[in-house]
Each structure stands twice: as C-alpha cells, then as structure tokens.
PDB file of C-alpha atoms in Angstrom:
ATOM      1  CA  MET A1136       0.000   0.000   0.000  1.00 61.00           C
ATOM      2  CA  SER A1137       1.388   3.403  -0.941  1.00 69.00           C
ATOM      3  CA  ARG A1138       1.453   6.243   1.551  1.00 78.00           C
ATOM      4  CA  VAL A1139       1.568   9.970   1.152  1.00 85.00           C
ATOM      5  CA  VAL A1140       4.088  11.862   3.210  1.00 91.00           C
ATOM      6  CA  GLY A1141       4.574  15.562   3.750  1.00 95.00           C
ATOM      7  CA  ILE A1142       7.974  17.166   4.087  1.00 96.00           C
ATOM      8  CA  ASP A1143       8.761  20.446   5.782  1.00 96.00           C
ATOM      9  CA  LEU A1144      12.094  21.637   4.447  1.00 96.00           C
ATOM     10  CA  GLY A1145      12.893  24.288   7.001  1.00 95.00           C
ATOM     11  CA  THR A1146      15.683  26.820   7.224  1.00 94.00           C
ATOM     12  CA  THR A1147      16.772  25.525  10.639  1.00 96.00           C
ATOM     13  CA  ASN A1148      15.139  22.080  10.925  1.00 97.00           C
ATOM     14  CA  SER A1149      13.228  19.762   8.620  1.00 97.00           C
ATOM     15  CA  LEU A1150      10.841  16.853   9.153  1.00 97.00           C
ATOM     16  CA  VAL A1151       8.693  14.279   7.405  1.00 97.00           C
ATOM     17  CA  ALA A1152       5.185  13.245   8.458  1.00 97.00           C
ATOM     18  CA  TYR A1153       2.210  11.191   7.299  1.00 95.00           C
ATOM     19  CA  VAL A1154      -1.496  11.060   8.137  1.00 93.00           C
ATOM     20  CA  LYS A1155      -2.976   8.097  10.033  1.00 90.00           C
ATOM     21  CA  ASP A1156      -6.683   8.032  10.809  1.00 89.00           C
ATOM     22  CA  GLY A1157      -6.905  11.741  10.070  1.00 88.00           C
ATOM     23  CA  VAL A1158      -4.073  12.665  12.437  1.00 91.00           C
ATOM     24  CA  PRO A1159      -0.693  13.885  11.187  1.00 92.00           C
ATOM     25  CA  LEU A1160       2.224  11.969  12.714  1.00 95.00           C
ATOM     26  CA  VAL A1161       5.860  12.943  12.459  1.00 97.00           C
ATOM     27  CA  ILE A1162       8.252  10.146  11.516  1.00 97.00           C
ATOM     28  CA  ARG A1163      11.024   9.933  14.082  1.00 94.00           C
ATOM     29  CA  ASP A1164      14.491   8.456  13.718  1.00 87.00           C
ATOM     30  CA  ARG A1165      15.797   5.511  15.741  1.00 85.00           C
ATOM     31  CA  SER A1166      16.773   7.764  18.639  1.00 87.00           C
ATOM     32  CA  GLY A1167      13.324   9.373  18.727  1.00 91.00           C
ATOM     33  CA  ASP A1168      14.218  12.698  17.135  1.00 93.00           C
ATOM     34  CA  ALA A1169      11.471  14.196  15.013  1.00 95.00           C
ATOM     35  CA  LEU A1170      13.534  17.068  13.646  1.00 96.00           C
ATOM     36  CA  VAL A1171      16.455  16.825  11.258  1.00 96.00           C
ATOM     37  CA  PRO A1172      18.731  19.852  11.481  1.00 97.00           C
ATOM     38  CA  SER A1173      18.901  21.448   8.020  1.00 97.00           C
ATOM     39  CA  VAL A1174      22.677  21.166   7.992  1.00 97.00           C
ATOM     40  CA  VAL A1175      24.896  19.477   5.388  1.00 97.00           C
ATOM     41  CA  SER A1176      28.618  18.764   5.677  1.00 97.00           C
ATOM     42  CA  ALA A1177      31.073  17.389   3.121  1.00 96.00           C
ATOM     43  CA  ALA A1178      34.051  15.444   4.466  1.00 95.00           C
ATOM     44  CA  GLU A1179      37.415  15.537   2.718  1.00 93.00           C
ATOM     45  CA  ASP A1180      36.807  12.027   1.352  1.00 93.00           C
ATOM     46  CA  GLY A1181      33.573  13.220  -0.314  1.00 90.00           C
ATOM     47  CA  THR A1182      31.166  11.717   2.231  1.00 95.00           C
ATOM     48  CA  ILE A1183      28.076  13.888   2.700  1.00 95.00           C
ATOM     49  CA  TYR A1184      26.631  14.153   6.211  1.00 97.00           C
ATOM     50  CA  VAL A1185      23.138  15.469   6.930  1.00 96.00           C
ATOM     51  CA  GLY A1186      21.346  16.424  10.123  1.00 96.00           C
ATOM     52  CA  ARG A1187      22.785  15.845  13.597  1.00 95.00           C
ATOM     53  CA  GLU A1188      26.073  14.417  12.324  1.00 95.00           C
ATOM     54  CA  ALA A1189      26.554  17.415  10.029  1.00 96.00           C
ATOM     55  CA  GLN A1190      25.631  19.719  12.910  1.00 96.00           C
ATOM     56  CA  ARG A1191      28.346  18.125  15.068  1.00 96.00           C
ATOM     57  CA  ARG A1192      30.842  18.734  12.264  1.00 96.00           C
ATOM     58  CA  LEU A1193      30.214  22.475  12.584  1.00 94.00           C
ATOM     59  CA  LEU A1194      32.569  22.348  15.566  1.00 93.00           C
ATOM     60  CA  THR A1195      35.375  20.503  13.790  1.00 94.00           C
ATOM     61  CA  ASP A1196      34.990  21.437  10.112  1.00 94.00           C
ATOM     62  CA  ALA A1197      32.865  24.582   9.832  1.00 94.00           C
ATOM     63  CA  ALA A1198      34.281  25.535   6.421  1.00 94.00           C
ATOM     64  CA  ARG A1199      32.822  22.299   4.961  1.00 96.00           C
ATOM     65  CA  THR A1200      29.456  22.568   6.722  1.00 97.00           C
ATOM     66  CA  VAL A1201      26.507  24.627   5.496  1.00 97.00           C
ATOM     67  CA  TYR A1202      23.369  25.687   7.374  1.00 96.00           C
ATOM     68  CA  SER A1203      20.446  28.044   6.673  1.00 93.00           C
ATOM     69  CA  VAL A1204      20.808  27.302   2.970  1.00 93.00           C
ATOM     70  CA  LYS A1205      17.182  28.247   2.208  1.00 92.00           C
ATOM     71  CA  ARG A1206      18.053  31.911   2.680  1.00 90.00           C
ATOM     72  CA  PHE A1207      20.189  31.678  -0.487  1.00 91.00           C
ATOM     73  CA  MET A1208      17.527  30.092  -2.718  1.00 91.00           C
ATOM     74  CA  GLY A1209      16.825  32.098  -5.838  1.00 88.00           C
ATOM     75  CA  LYS A1210      19.286  34.822  -4.944  1.00 87.00           C
ATOM     76  CA  ALA A1211      22.203  36.266  -6.828  1.00 85.00           C
ATOM     77  CA  LEU A1212      25.580  36.641  -5.192  1.00 85.00           C
ATOM     78  CA  ALA A1213      25.102  40.419  -5.080  1.00 85.00           C
ATOM     79  CA  ASP A1214      21.998  39.883  -2.909  1.00 87.00           C
ATOM     80  CA  VAL A1215      23.902  38.041  -0.166  1.00 87.00           C
ATOM     81  CA  GLN A1216      27.429  39.440  -0.234  1.00 84.00           C
ATOM     82  CA  GLY A1217      27.004  41.303   3.049  1.00 87.00           C
ATOM     83  CA  GLU A1218      25.979  38.289   5.110  1.00 88.00           C
ATOM     84  CA  ALA A1219      28.202  35.859   3.187  1.00 87.00           C
ATOM     85  CA  SER A1220      31.310  37.346   4.759  1.00 86.00           C
ATOM     86  CA  LEU A1221      29.986  36.363   8.214  1.00 91.00           C
ATOM     87  CA  LEU A1222      29.598  32.658   7.411  1.00 92.00           C
ATOM     88  CA  PRO A1223      32.245  29.968   7.919  1.00 92.00           C
ATOM     89  CA  PHE A1224      31.494  28.282   4.583  1.00 93.00           C
ATOM     90  CA  ARG A1225      32.374  29.722   1.176  1.00 91.00           C
ATOM     91  CA  VAL A1226      29.632  31.586  -0.678  1.00 92.00           C
ATOM     92  CA  GLY A1227      30.325  32.607  -4.245  1.00 85.00           C
ATOM     93  CA  GLY A1228      29.040  32.549  -7.771  1.00 72.00           C
ATOM     94  CA  PRO A1229      30.187  31.342 -11.168  1.00 66.00           C
ATOM     95  CA  GLY A1230      33.680  32.790 -11.320  1.00 59.00           C
ATOM     96  CA  ASP A1231      32.617  34.826  -8.276  1.00 53.00           C
ATOM     97  CA  ASP A1232      30.646  37.080 -10.625  1.00 55.00           C
ATOM     98  CA  ALA A1233      28.493  39.304  -8.394  1.00 51.00           C
ATOM     99  CA  GLY A1234      25.486  38.907 -10.722  1.00 57.00           C
ATOM    100  CA  GLY A1235      25.611  35.096 -10.860  1.00 72.00           C
ATOM    101  CA  VAL A1236      23.622  32.519  -8.957  1.00 82.00           C
ATOM    102  CA  VAL A1237      24.836  31.736  -5.444  1.00 90.00           C
ATOM    103  CA  ARG A1238      27.072  28.690  -5.116  1.00 91.00           C
ATOM    104  CA  ILE A1239      28.234  27.235  -1.824  1.00 93.00           C
ATOM    105  CA  GLY A1240      31.719  25.822  -1.558  1.00 91.00           C
ATOM    106  CA  LEU A1241      32.259  22.774   0.628  1.00 90.00           C
ATOM    107  CA  GLY A1242      35.873  21.789   0.250  1.00 84.00           C
ATOM    108  CA  ALA A1243      36.824  21.501  -3.408  1.00 85.00           C
ATOM    109  CA  ARG A1244      33.209  21.132  -4.577  1.00 89.00           C
ATOM    110  CA  GLU A1245      30.548  23.757  -5.159  1.00 91.00           C
ATOM    111  CA  PHE A1246      26.801  23.296  -4.857  1.00 93.00           C
ATOM    112  CA  THR A1247      23.753  25.429  -5.531  1.00 92.00           C
ATOM    113  CA  PRO A1248      21.269  25.921  -2.673  1.00 94.00           C
ATOM    114  CA  PRO A1249      18.791  23.499  -4.329  1.00 94.00           C
ATOM    115  CA  GLU A1250      21.527  20.837  -4.517  1.00 95.00           C
ATOM    116  CA  ILE A1251      22.272  21.259  -0.800  1.00 96.00           C
ATOM    117  CA  SER A1252      18.538  21.058  -0.056  1.00 97.00           C
ATOM    118  CA  ALA A1253      18.338  17.843  -2.105  1.00 97.00           C
ATOM    119  CA  PHE A1254      20.730  16.162   0.357  1.00 97.00           C
ATOM    120  CA  ILE A1255      18.318  16.999   3.191  1.00 97.00           C
ATOM    121  CA  LEU A1256      15.279  15.858   1.198  1.00 97.00           C
ATOM    122  CA  ARG A1257      17.002  12.566   0.343  1.00 97.00           C
ATOM    123  CA  ASP A1258      17.718  11.982   4.042  1.00 96.00           C
ATOM    124  CA  LEU A1259      14.053  12.607   4.891  1.00 96.00           C
ATOM    125  CA  LYS A1260      12.987  10.247   2.092  1.00 95.00           C
ATOM    126  CA  HIS A1261      15.240   7.506   3.499  1.00 94.00           C
ATOM    127  CA  ARG A1262      13.768   8.092   6.966  1.00 94.00           C
ATOM    128  CA  ALA A1263      10.239   7.601   5.594  1.00 94.00           C
ATOM    129  CA  GLU A1264      11.225   4.507   3.597  1.00 92.00           C
ATOM    130  CA  ALA A1265      12.813   2.927   6.661  1.00 92.00           C
ATOM    131  CA  PHE A1266       9.728   3.702   8.741  1.00 93.00           C
ATOM    132  CA  PHE A1267       7.274   2.160   6.278  1.00 90.00           C
TER     133      PHE A1267
END
C-alpha cells in the first residue's frame, strides 16, 4: 500500500510526516528525534553528512558545513554578499561574478542551494522509507 508523506524543508530544521486516521504523525528516527537539522557537511573524502552528524561537524569542520541554505535560494551573489562574509562556509558565484547565482563551496566542490537542499530531502525520504 502506498502512503503519502509531507515534508517540511525548514531553514533551521526539517521533518517528514504522514497522516494516520486523520491525524498527522511525524516520523522519528531511531533515537526518537522528530527534527532533522537542516545542515549538510562534506568530508574531505567526499562523504556527505546530513542532520545531527553534520551539525556536530560544525565544531570541527565549519568551512565544509553549510546551514540556513534556504536563505540563499533564488538569490544572486550580489543579494547576499554582506551576510556571506559572516559565514564559515564559502559563498560565491560562477567565477565569483556578483550577478551570478549563489554557489556554496564545501571543500573543493561547489553546490547550488537546491543541490544542498536535495541532500536533506534525500535523508528525509530515506527516513520515511525505513519507517514504512
């Protein structure tokens, strides 16, 4: 039987839920957490971490860890240059052109905000699949 799930991709936290007998229920992870921090980290070996593990990496590898990525969606580099200088991760554009689309550098790789968000969405999808 197929199920319909709803995903809240939040700036700070995200979650996935479903409806049972007319009541929405949040799908929790094995440790009971309902919320997934909207944080993504890229290790030097290319491993991508999402959620709590990525949040922990903020302390040890902040330059490779991105948070609050939704604030960069649909914006040009010129729109975010002021706040970008305050962040530990690299924020730039194609060739660092001020008019280009925002790109976030995690180590040697660059991602767009939708690509970073896709890592979070994939994690939520896996959570729902494991639950059902």
